[in-house]
Tab-separated table of C-alpha atoms and ligand atoms in Angstrom:
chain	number	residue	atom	x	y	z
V	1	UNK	CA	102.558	-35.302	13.298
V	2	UNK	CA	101.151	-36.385	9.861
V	3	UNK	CA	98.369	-34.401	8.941
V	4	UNK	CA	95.247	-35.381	6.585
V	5	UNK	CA	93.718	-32.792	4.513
V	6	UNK	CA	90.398	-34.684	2.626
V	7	UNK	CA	89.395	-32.728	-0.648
V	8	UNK	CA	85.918	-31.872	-0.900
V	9	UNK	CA	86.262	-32.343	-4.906
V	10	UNK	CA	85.493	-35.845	-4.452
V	11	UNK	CA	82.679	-35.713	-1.753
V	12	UNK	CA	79.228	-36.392	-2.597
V	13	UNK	CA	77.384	-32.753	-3.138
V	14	UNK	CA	74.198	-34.142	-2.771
V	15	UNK	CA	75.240	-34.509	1.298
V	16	UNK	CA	78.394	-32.180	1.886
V	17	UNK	CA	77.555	-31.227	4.978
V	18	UNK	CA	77.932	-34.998	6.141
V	19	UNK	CA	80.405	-35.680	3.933
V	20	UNK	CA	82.459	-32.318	5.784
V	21	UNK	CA	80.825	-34.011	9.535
V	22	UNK	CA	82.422	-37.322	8.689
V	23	UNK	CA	85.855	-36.488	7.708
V	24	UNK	CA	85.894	-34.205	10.707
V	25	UNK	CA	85.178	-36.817	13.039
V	26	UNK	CA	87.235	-39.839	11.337
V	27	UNK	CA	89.667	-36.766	12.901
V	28	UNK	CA	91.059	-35.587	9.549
V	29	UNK	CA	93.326	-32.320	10.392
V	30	UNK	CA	92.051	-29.733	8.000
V	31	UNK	CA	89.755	-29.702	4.897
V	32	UNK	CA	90.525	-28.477	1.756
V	33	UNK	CA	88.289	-26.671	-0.638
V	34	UNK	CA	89.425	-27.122	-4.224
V	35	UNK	CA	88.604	-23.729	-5.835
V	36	UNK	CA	88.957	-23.942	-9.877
V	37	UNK	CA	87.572	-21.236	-12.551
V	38	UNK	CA	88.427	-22.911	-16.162
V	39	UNK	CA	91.428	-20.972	-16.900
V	40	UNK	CA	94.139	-21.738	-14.859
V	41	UNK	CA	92.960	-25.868	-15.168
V	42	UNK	CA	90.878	-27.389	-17.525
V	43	UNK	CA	87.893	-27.990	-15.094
V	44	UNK	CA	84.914	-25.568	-12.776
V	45	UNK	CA	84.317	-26.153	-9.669
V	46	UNK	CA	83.302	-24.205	-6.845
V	47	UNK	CA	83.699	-20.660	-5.050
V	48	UNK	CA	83.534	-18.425	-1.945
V	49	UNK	CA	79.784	-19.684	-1.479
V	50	UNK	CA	81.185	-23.479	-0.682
V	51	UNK	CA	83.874	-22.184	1.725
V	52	UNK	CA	80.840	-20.078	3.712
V	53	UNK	CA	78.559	-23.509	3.459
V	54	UNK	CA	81.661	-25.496	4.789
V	55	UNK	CA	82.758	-22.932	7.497
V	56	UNK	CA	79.120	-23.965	8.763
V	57	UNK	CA	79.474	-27.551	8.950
V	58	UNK	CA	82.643	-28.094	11.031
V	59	UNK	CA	85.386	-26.726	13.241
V	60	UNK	CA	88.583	-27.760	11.269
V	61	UNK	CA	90.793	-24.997	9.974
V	62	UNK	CA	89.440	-24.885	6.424
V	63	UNK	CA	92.686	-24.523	3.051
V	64	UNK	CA	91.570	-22.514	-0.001
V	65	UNK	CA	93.294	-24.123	-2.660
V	66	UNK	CA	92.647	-21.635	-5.835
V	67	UNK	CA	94.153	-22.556	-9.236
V	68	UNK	CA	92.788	-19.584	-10.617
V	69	UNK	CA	94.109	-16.831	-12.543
V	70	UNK	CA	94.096	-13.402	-10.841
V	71	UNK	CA	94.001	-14.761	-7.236
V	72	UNK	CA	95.066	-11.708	-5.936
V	73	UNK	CA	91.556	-10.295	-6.815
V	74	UNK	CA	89.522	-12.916	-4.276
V	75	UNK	CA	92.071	-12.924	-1.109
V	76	UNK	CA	89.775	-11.335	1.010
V	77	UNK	CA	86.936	-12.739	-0.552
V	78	UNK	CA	87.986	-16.374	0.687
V	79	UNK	CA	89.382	-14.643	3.830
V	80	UNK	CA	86.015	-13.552	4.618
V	81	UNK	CA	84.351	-16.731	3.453
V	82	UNK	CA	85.890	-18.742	6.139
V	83	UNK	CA	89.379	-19.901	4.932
V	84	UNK	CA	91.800	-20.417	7.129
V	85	UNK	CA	95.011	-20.762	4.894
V	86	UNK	CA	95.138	-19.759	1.498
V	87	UNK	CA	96.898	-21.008	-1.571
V	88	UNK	CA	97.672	-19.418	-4.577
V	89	UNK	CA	99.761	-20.589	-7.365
V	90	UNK	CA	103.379	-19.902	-8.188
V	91	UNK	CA	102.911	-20.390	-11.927
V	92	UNK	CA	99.891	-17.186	-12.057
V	93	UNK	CA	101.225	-14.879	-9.344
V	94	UNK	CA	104.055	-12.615	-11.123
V	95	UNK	CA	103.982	-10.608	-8.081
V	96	UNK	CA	104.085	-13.302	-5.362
V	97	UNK	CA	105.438	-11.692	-2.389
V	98	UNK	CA	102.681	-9.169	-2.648
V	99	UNK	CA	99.683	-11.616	-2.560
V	100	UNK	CA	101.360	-13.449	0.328
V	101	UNK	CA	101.235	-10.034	2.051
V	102	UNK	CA	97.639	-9.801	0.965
V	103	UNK	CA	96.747	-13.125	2.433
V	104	UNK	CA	98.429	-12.393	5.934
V	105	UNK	CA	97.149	-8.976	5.830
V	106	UNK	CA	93.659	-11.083	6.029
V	107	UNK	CA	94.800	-12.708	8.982
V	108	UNK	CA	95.626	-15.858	6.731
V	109	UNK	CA	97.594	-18.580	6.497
V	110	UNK	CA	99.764	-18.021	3.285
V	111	UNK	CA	100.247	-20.942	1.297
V	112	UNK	CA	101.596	-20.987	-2.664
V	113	UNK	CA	101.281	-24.540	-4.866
V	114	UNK	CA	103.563	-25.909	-8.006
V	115	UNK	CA	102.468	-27.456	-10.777
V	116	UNK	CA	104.793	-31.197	-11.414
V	117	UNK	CA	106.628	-28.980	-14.169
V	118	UNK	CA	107.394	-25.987	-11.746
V	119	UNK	CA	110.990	-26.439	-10.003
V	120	UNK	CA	110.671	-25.900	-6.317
V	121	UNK	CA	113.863	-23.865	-6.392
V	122	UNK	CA	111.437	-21.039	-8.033
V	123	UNK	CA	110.257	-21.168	-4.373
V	124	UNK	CA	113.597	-20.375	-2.948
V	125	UNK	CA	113.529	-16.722	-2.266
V	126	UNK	CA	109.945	-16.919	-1.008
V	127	UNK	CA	110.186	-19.639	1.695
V	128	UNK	CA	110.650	-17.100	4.597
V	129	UNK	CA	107.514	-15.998	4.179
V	130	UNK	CA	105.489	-19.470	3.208
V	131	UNK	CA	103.489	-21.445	6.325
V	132	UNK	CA	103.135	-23.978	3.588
V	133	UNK	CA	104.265	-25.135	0.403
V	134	UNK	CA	101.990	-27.104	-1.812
V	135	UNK	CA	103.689	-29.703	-4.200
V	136	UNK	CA	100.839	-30.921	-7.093
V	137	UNK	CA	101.908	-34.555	-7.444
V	138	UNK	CA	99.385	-34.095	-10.192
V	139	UNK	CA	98.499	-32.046	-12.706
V	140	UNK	CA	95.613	-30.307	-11.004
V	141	UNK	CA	91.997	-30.100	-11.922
V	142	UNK	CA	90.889	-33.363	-11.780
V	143	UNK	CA	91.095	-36.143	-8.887
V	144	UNK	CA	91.473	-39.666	-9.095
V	145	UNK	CA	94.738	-39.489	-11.089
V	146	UNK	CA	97.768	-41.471	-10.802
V	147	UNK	CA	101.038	-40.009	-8.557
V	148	UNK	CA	103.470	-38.546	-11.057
V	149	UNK	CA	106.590	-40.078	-9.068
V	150	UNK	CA	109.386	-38.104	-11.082
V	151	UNK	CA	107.699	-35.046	-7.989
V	152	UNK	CA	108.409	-37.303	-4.770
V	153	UNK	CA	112.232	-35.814	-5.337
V	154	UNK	CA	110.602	-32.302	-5.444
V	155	UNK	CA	109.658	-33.220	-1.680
V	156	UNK	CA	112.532	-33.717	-0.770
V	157	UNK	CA	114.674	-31.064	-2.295
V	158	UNK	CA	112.057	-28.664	-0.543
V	159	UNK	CA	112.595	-29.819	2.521
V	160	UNK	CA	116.219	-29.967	2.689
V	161	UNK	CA	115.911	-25.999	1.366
V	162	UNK	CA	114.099	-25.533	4.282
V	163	UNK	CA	115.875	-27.272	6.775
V	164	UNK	CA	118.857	-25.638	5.522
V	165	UNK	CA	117.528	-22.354	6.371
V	166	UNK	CA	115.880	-23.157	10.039
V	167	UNK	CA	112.778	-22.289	8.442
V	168	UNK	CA	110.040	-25.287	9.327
V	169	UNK	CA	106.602	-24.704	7.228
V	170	UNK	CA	104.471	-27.026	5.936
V	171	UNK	CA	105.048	-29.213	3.276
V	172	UNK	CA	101.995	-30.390	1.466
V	173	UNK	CA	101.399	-32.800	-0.959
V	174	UNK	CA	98.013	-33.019	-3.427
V	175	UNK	CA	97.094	-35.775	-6.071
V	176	UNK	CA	97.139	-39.657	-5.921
V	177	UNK	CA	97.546	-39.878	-2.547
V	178	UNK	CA	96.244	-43.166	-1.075
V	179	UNK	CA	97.491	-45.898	1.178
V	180	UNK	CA	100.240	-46.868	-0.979
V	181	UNK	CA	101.563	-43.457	-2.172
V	182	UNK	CA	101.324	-41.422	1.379
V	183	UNK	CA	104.235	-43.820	2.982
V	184	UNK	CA	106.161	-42.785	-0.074
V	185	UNK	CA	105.497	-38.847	0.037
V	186	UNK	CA	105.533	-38.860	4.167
V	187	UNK	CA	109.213	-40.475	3.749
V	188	UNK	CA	110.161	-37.701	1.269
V	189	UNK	CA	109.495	-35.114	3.557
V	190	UNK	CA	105.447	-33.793	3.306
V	191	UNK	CA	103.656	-33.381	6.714
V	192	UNK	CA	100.250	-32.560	5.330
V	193	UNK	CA	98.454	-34.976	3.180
V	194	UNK	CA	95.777	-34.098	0.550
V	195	UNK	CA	93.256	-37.024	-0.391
V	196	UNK	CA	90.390	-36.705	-2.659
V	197	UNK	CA	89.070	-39.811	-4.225
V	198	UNK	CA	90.912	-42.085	-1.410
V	199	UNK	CA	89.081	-40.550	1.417
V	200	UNK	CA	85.568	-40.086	-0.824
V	201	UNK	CA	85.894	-43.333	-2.516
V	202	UNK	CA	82.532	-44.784	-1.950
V	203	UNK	CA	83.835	-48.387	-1.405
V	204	UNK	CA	84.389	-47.972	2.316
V	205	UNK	CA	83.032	-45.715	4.489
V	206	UNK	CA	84.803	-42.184	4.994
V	207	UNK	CA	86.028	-43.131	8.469
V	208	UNK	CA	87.397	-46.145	7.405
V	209	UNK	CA	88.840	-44.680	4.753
V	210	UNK	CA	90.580	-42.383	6.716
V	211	UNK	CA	91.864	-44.997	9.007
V	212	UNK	CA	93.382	-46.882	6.057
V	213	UNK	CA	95.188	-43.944	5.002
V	214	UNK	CA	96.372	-43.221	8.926
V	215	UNK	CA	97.568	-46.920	8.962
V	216	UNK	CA	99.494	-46.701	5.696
V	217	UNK	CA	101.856	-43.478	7.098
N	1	DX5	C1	92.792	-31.669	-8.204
N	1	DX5	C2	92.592	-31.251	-6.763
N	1	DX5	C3	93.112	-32.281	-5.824
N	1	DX5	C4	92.316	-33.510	-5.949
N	1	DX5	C5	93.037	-34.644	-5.343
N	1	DX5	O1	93.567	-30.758	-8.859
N	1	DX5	O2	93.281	-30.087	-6.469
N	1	DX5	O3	93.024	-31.855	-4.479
N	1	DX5	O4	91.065	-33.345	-5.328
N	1	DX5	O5	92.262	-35.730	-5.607
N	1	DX5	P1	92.841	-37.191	-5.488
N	1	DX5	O6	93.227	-37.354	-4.051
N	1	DX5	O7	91.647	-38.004	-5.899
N	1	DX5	O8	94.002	-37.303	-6.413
């Protein structure tokens, strides 16, 4: 089962509590929280506070994606906000077996991301103890960017490193998907799909955006 994640980065503030309603009953899987500080991207965005305000608005299993530096120091912060699965970086977590303790010792989901320039053999030693690996098919920080396509064979790599180990957890894919990249990322091997501006686009309505993007994969 293909899952879709919708991005709150490209809601509209102004009404994120319907925004969150709408995705969740267009029957989106999860919802993920895109959690930036200015250091580890070139963009602000939003905190623990947004992940309590979401928690209130809807049932879904909620992702804290954090490209941040230092994530180790907010685990249980966003574990106690609400978040259901946590993601950290690979490129700002020296010590990445220990923080993917620190998120299960919350009773998280453990989740780490690469960047488009970060090999996912890097990953390799760690996979035993992923339930998801996120694959930026973007340079994160901003949405409504274009697919780098040199990462769809990233996808695919990653899930033949899994499969050659038994080991079956998520593959996740974030940036420029829409209803003519998810076919290509689904057919490289991702199960869950992140969507910002496709989902939040403001042409359509959020359910029928959401049913475009179901069509497409
Ligand atoms: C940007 C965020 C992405 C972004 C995706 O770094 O992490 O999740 O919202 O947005 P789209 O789907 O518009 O590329």
């Amino acid at each position: 089962m293909i899952g879709l994640v919708p991005s709150i980065l490209s809601a509209d503030f102004t009404r994120l509590g319907e925004q969150v309603r709408e995705v969740e009953q267009a029957g989106a899987e999860r919802i993920q929280i895109d959690v930036m500080d200015g250091h580890f991207v070139p963009n602000i965005t939003m905190g623990p506070m947004v992940v309590e305000a979401v928690r209130r608005c809807t049932q879904l299993p909620l992702e804290a994606h954090l490209m941040i530096t230092n994530p180790q120091e907010y685990i249980e912060t966003f574990a106690r906000a609400g978040a259901d699965v946590i993601i950290v970086h690979y490129e700002v977590c020296p010590h990445l077996h220990r923080v993917l303790m620190q998120i299960k010792a919350a009773g998280k989901q453990a989740g780490v991301a690469i960047n488009p320039s970060t090999p996912v053999f890097m990953l390799e030693d760690m996979l035993p103890f992923l339930d998801l690996a996120l694959v930026m098919t973007i340079n994160p920080g901003f949405g409504g960017q274009e697919l780098i396509p040199e990462t769809l064979p990233k996808i695919t790599r990653l899930r033949e490193m899994l499969q050659l180990r038994g080991l079956n957890c998520d593959i996740e894919v974030d940036g420029g998907i829409n209803e003519e990249t998810a076919p290509k990322v689904v057919k490289a091997g991702a199960n869950l799909l992140v969507a910002g501006s496709a989902v939040y686009n403001n042409k359509e309505s959020v359910a029928a955006a959401i049913n475009r993007l179901r069509r497409a994969i």
